[in-house]
Amino acid sequence: MFMSIHIGSYPDYRDFLKEKFVQEKAKKYTFSLQFCADKLDVSKTFVKLVLDKKRHFSLDTLPLLWDLFKLTEKERMYFTFLFCRTICRNELLKHQFDFVMTNIENDTLLLPRLPDQDVV
C-alpha cells in the first residue's frame, strides 16, 4: 500500500513531482525518466534537471504533467498555482498565489468545470 502524497505540503512543485515520480516508479518499473521525457516531449536529462531543481518545466507542459501523474481536478488547479509561485520572484505575486492555493486546499474556491479536450 502506497502512502498518499498531499500536494499542499510541498513548497516547490518540483518536490511534489519528485515524490510522485518515486511513488510511480515503485509501482511500475517501466515508469522511468525516459518514459516521462517521452510523454512530456523533452529529454531525459531535462526531466532529471527539473527533479533536481536546476530547471523548470514550461507553463505549457503543465497539462502533460497533470496527465502523466494522474492528478485530480483539485490537484491540477493547486499544482498550476504552486508552479507559478515557484517560478515567481515577486513577493506580492507569491502572496497572491498562496492565497489562491489556501482557498483551493480549504475548498473555499469553486473550481471551474472544464470541457473534456485533448491536450496538444
Short mmCIF file of N, CA and C in Angstrom, two decimals, residues 42-94:
data_model
loop_
_atom_site.label_atom_id
_atom_site.label_comp_id
_atom_site.label_asym_id
_atom_site.label_seq_id
_atom_site.Cartn_x
_atom_site.Cartn_y
_atom_site.Cartn_z
N VAL A 42 10.28 16.09 -23.96
CA VAL A 42 11.53 16.73 -23.57
C VAL A 42 12.58 15.63 -23.43
N SER A 43 13.81 16.00 -23.14
CA SER A 43 14.85 15.00 -22.96
C SER A 43 14.84 14.43 -21.55
N LYS A 44 15.39 13.24 -21.43
CA LYS A 44 15.53 12.59 -20.13
C LYS A 44 16.39 13.45 -19.21
N THR A 45 17.43 14.04 -19.76
CA THR A 45 18.31 14.91 -18.98
C THR A 45 17.55 16.10 -18.42
N PHE A 46 16.67 16.67 -19.24
CA PHE A 46 15.90 17.82 -18.79
C PHE A 46 14.97 17.44 -17.63
N VAL A 47 14.32 16.29 -17.73
CA VAL A 47 13.46 15.82 -16.63
C VAL A 47 14.29 15.70 -15.36
N LYS A 48 15.46 15.13 -15.45
CA LYS A 48 16.34 14.98 -14.29
C LYS A 48 16.73 16.34 -13.71
N LEU A 49 17.04 17.29 -14.57
CA LEU A 49 17.40 18.64 -14.11
C LEU A 49 16.23 19.30 -13.38
N VAL A 50 15.03 19.09 -13.87
CA VAL A 50 13.86 19.65 -13.18
C VAL A 50 13.69 18.99 -11.82
N LEU A 51 13.75 17.67 -11.76
CA LEU A 51 13.58 16.97 -10.49
C LEU A 51 14.69 17.32 -9.49
N ASP A 52 15.85 17.69 -10.01
CA ASP A 52 16.97 18.12 -9.15
C ASP A 52 16.93 19.62 -8.84
N LYS A 53 15.86 20.27 -9.26
CA LYS A 53 15.61 21.70 -9.01
C LYS A 53 16.65 22.62 -9.65
N LYS A 54 17.12 22.22 -10.82
CA LYS A 54 18.07 23.04 -11.56
C LYS A 54 17.42 23.71 -12.77
N ARG A 55 16.24 23.28 -13.13
CA ARG A 55 15.48 23.85 -14.25
C ARG A 55 14.00 23.83 -13.89
N HIS A 56 13.22 24.43 -14.79
CA HIS A 56 11.76 24.43 -14.63
C HIS A 56 11.13 23.93 -15.92
N PHE A 57 9.99 23.27 -15.76
CA PHE A 57 9.17 22.97 -16.93
C PHE A 57 8.54 24.28 -17.39
N SER A 58 7.98 24.28 -18.58
CA SER A 58 7.27 25.45 -19.07
C SER A 58 5.82 25.37 -18.63
N LEU A 59 5.15 26.49 -18.67
CA LEU A 59 3.73 26.54 -18.33
C LEU A 59 2.93 25.63 -19.25
N ASP A 60 3.32 25.56 -20.50
CA ASP A 60 2.61 24.71 -21.47
C ASP A 60 2.76 23.22 -21.19
N THR A 61 3.74 22.86 -20.38
CA THR A 61 3.96 21.45 -20.04
C THR A 61 3.02 20.97 -18.93
N LEU A 62 2.42 21.91 -18.21
CA LEU A 62 1.60 21.52 -17.05
C LEU A 62 0.50 20.52 -17.38
N PRO A 63 -0.30 20.72 -18.43
CA PRO A 63 -1.33 19.71 -18.72
C PRO A 63 -0.77 18.32 -18.98
N LEU A 64 0.41 18.25 -19.55
CA LEU A 64 1.04 16.95 -19.78
C LEU A 64 1.45 16.31 -18.44
N LEU A 65 1.92 17.13 -17.52
CA LEU A 65 2.28 16.64 -16.19
C LEU A 65 1.04 16.19 -15.43
N TRP A 66 -0.06 16.92 -15.57
CA TRP A 66 -1.32 16.52 -14.92
C TRP A 66 -1.69 15.11 -15.34
N ASP A 67 -1.60 14.87 -16.66
CA ASP A 67 -1.98 13.56 -17.18
C ASP A 67 -0.97 12.48 -16.80
N LEU A 68 0.31 12.81 -16.90
CA LEU A 68 1.36 11.84 -16.58
C LEU A 68 1.21 11.32 -15.15
N PHE A 69 0.93 12.23 -14.22
CA PHE A 69 0.84 11.84 -12.81
C PHE A 69 -0.60 11.67 -12.33
N LYS A 70 -1.53 11.67 -13.28
CA LYS A 70 -2.95 11.40 -12.99
C LYS A 70 -3.48 12.25 -11.83
N LEU A 71 -3.27 13.56 -11.94
CA LEU A 71 -3.71 14.46 -10.89
C LEU A 71 -5.22 14.67 -10.95
N THR A 72 -5.81 14.81 -9.79
CA THR A 72 -7.24 15.11 -9.71
C THR A 72 -7.46 16.56 -10.18
N GLU A 73 -8.70 16.92 -10.37
CA GLU A 73 -9.02 18.28 -10.80
C GLU A 73 -8.50 19.31 -9.77
N LYS A 74 -8.70 19.01 -8.50
CA LYS A 74 -8.23 19.90 -7.44
C LYS A 74 -6.70 19.98 -7.43
N GLU A 75 -6.03 18.84 -7.59
CA GLU A 75 -4.57 18.83 -7.63
C GLU A 75 -4.05 19.60 -8.85
N ARG A 76 -4.74 19.50 -9.95
CA ARG A 76 -4.33 20.23 -11.16
C ARG A 76 -4.33 21.73 -10.92
N MET A 77 -5.40 22.22 -10.33
CA MET A 77 -5.52 23.65 -10.06
C MET A 77 -4.44 24.08 -9.06
N TYR A 78 -4.30 23.33 -7.98
CA TYR A 78 -3.30 23.66 -6.96
C TYR A 78 -1.89 23.62 -7.57
N PHE A 79 -1.62 22.57 -8.33
CA PHE A 79 -0.30 22.41 -8.96
C PHE A 79 0.02 23.60 -9.86
N THR A 80 -0.95 24.07 -10.60
CA THR A 80 -0.74 25.21 -11.50
C THR A 80 -0.30 26.44 -10.72
N PHE A 81 -0.98 26.72 -9.62
CA PHE A 81 -0.60 27.88 -8.81
C PHE A 81 0.70 27.66 -8.05
N LEU A 82 0.96 26.42 -7.64
CA LEU A 82 2.24 26.11 -7.00
C LEU A 82 3.39 26.31 -7.99
N PHE A 83 3.18 25.90 -9.22
CA PHE A 83 4.17 26.14 -10.28
C PHE A 83 4.44 27.64 -10.41
N CYS A 84 3.38 28.41 -10.53
CA CYS A 84 3.52 29.87 -10.69
C CYS A 84 4.24 30.47 -9.49
N ARG A 85 3.89 30.01 -8.30
CA ARG A 85 4.55 30.52 -7.10
C ARG A 85 6.04 30.17 -7.09
N THR A 86 6.36 28.97 -7.52
CA THR A 86 7.75 28.52 -7.52
C THR A 86 8.61 29.34 -8.48
N ILE A 87 8.11 29.62 -9.66
CA ILE A 87 8.93 30.32 -10.65
C ILE A 87 8.93 31.84 -10.47
N CYS A 88 8.03 32.35 -9.65
CA CYS A 88 7.87 33.78 -9.45
C CYS A 88 8.92 34.33 -8.48
N ARG A 89 9.38 35.52 -8.75
CA ARG A 89 10.35 36.16 -7.86
C ARG A 89 9.72 37.28 -7.03
N ASN A 90 8.58 37.76 -7.45
CA ASN A 90 7.92 38.88 -6.80
C ASN A 90 7.13 38.41 -5.58
N GLU A 91 7.44 38.98 -4.42
CA GLU A 91 6.82 38.56 -3.17
C GLU A 91 5.32 38.85 -3.14
N LEU A 92 4.89 39.94 -3.73
CA LEU A 92 3.46 40.25 -3.77
C LEU A 92 2.71 39.20 -4.58
N LEU A 93 3.28 38.79 -5.71
CA LEU A 93 2.66 37.74 -6.51
C LEU A 93 2.66 36.41 -5.76
N LYS A 94 3.76 36.10 -5.08
CA LYS A 94 3.81 34.86 -4.29
C LYS A 94 2.68 34.85 -3.26
#
